[in-house]
Amino acid sequence: MDTMAEEDGELECEEESVGEEADDASARLEKELEEAKCLADERLDQLKRCRAELENVMKMAARDREENIKFASQRLISRLLGFLDSMEQASKHDQGVKLLNLQLLAILEGEGLVPIEAEGKPFDPYRHEALMQVESGELAENTVAQELSRGYILNNRVLRTSKVAVVKKR
C-alpha cells in the first residue's frame, strides 16, 4: 500500500506541476493577447490618421484644381485687355482694323496658336475641310485652290480645320 500512497503523492505533485505550467502558459497567452490588442489599437489609430490625412490632401487638391480652372485663362485675358484698348482707339481710324487683326494674331501666336497654310497646298483631310470643288488649269488635282475660312493649330493639335475649295479634274 505504501507504493500506492507514493504513487498518489507523485500524481498530486505532477498534477500541481501541470497546473502551474498551465497557469504559466495561460498567463503568457493572456499577456501576448493584451500586447496584440495594444498593437491592433495602435495600427487602427494610425490607419484612422492616415485616412484623415488622405481626405485632407484630396480636398486640398480639389480646391487647387478648382482654383486653376477658375484662373486658367487669366494670362490670355490679361494680354487681350491691351487689344481691347487698341480696339477702342482703332474704331476711330480706318487703318486701325488691320493693326488690330495683326495684334490679336500676335497675342494668340504667343499662346501657341498657328494659322494653317492652305492655298496652293495639297489637300490634307486632317487640316482641311473641303466645302466645294473647283476646276483649274493651273493647279494640280487635290490641291487647295481657295481658303474660305482659316484653320488653326494650337500647340501642334488642329483646333479648327481650314474650310477650302479643292481642285478636281476637268
PDB file of N, CA and C in Angstrom, residues 1-10:
ATOM      1  N   MET A   1       0.799  -1.180   0.000  1.00  0.00           N
ATOM      2  CA  MET A   1       0.000   0.000   0.000  1.00  0.00           C
ATOM      3  C   MET A   1       0.851   1.257   0.000  1.00  0.00           C
ATOM      4  N   ASP A   2       2.007   1.080   0.511  1.00  0.00           N
ATOM      5  CA  ASP A   2       2.890   2.225   0.513  1.00  0.00           C
ATOM      6  C   ASP A   2       3.168   2.694  -0.908  1.00  0.00           C
ATOM      7  N   THR A   3       3.243   1.776  -1.795  1.00  0.00           N
ATOM      8  CA  THR A   3       3.503   2.132  -3.174  1.00  0.00           C
ATOM      9  C   THR A   3       2.340   2.925  -3.751  1.00  0.00           C
ATOM     10  N   MET A   4       1.173   2.569  -3.311  1.00  0.00           N
ATOM     11  CA  MET A   4       0.007   3.298  -3.819  1.00  0.00           C
ATOM     12  C   MET A   4      -0.028   4.717  -3.281  1.00  0.00           C
ATOM     13  N   ALA A   5       0.334   4.857  -2.047  1.00  0.00           N
ATOM     14  CA  ALA A   5       0.347   6.181  -1.445  1.00  0.00           C
ATOM     15  C   ALA A   5       1.433   7.016  -2.103  1.00  0.00           C
ATOM     16  N   GLU A   6       2.556   6.363  -2.362  1.00  0.00           N
ATOM     17  CA  GLU A   6       3.630   7.090  -3.029  1.00  0.00           C
ATOM     18  C   GLU A   6       3.213   7.506  -4.423  1.00  0.00           C
ATOM     19  N   GLU A   7       2.528   6.588  -5.106  1.00  0.00           N
ATOM     20  CA  GLU A   7       2.065   6.905  -6.470  1.00  0.00           C
ATOM     21  C   GLU A   7       1.055   8.030  -6.434  1.00  0.00           C
ATOM     22  N   ASP A   8       0.151   8.014  -5.447  1.00  0.00           N
ATOM     23  CA  ASP A   8      -0.844   9.095  -5.312  1.00  0.00           C
ATOM     24  C   ASP A   8      -0.144  10.421  -5.046  1.00  0.00           C
ATOM     25  N   GLY A   9       0.873  10.402  -4.215  1.00  0.00           N
ATOM     26  CA  GLY A   9       1.630  11.606  -3.904  1.00  0.00           C
ATOM     27  C   GLY A   9       2.344  12.134  -5.141  1.00  0.00           C
ATOM     28  N   GLU A  10       2.919  11.221  -5.904  1.00  0.00           N
ATOM     29  CA  GLU A  10       3.595  11.629  -7.137  1.00  0.00           C
ATOM     30  C   GLU A  10       2.602  12.204  -8.127  1.00  0.00           C
TER      31      GLU A  10
END
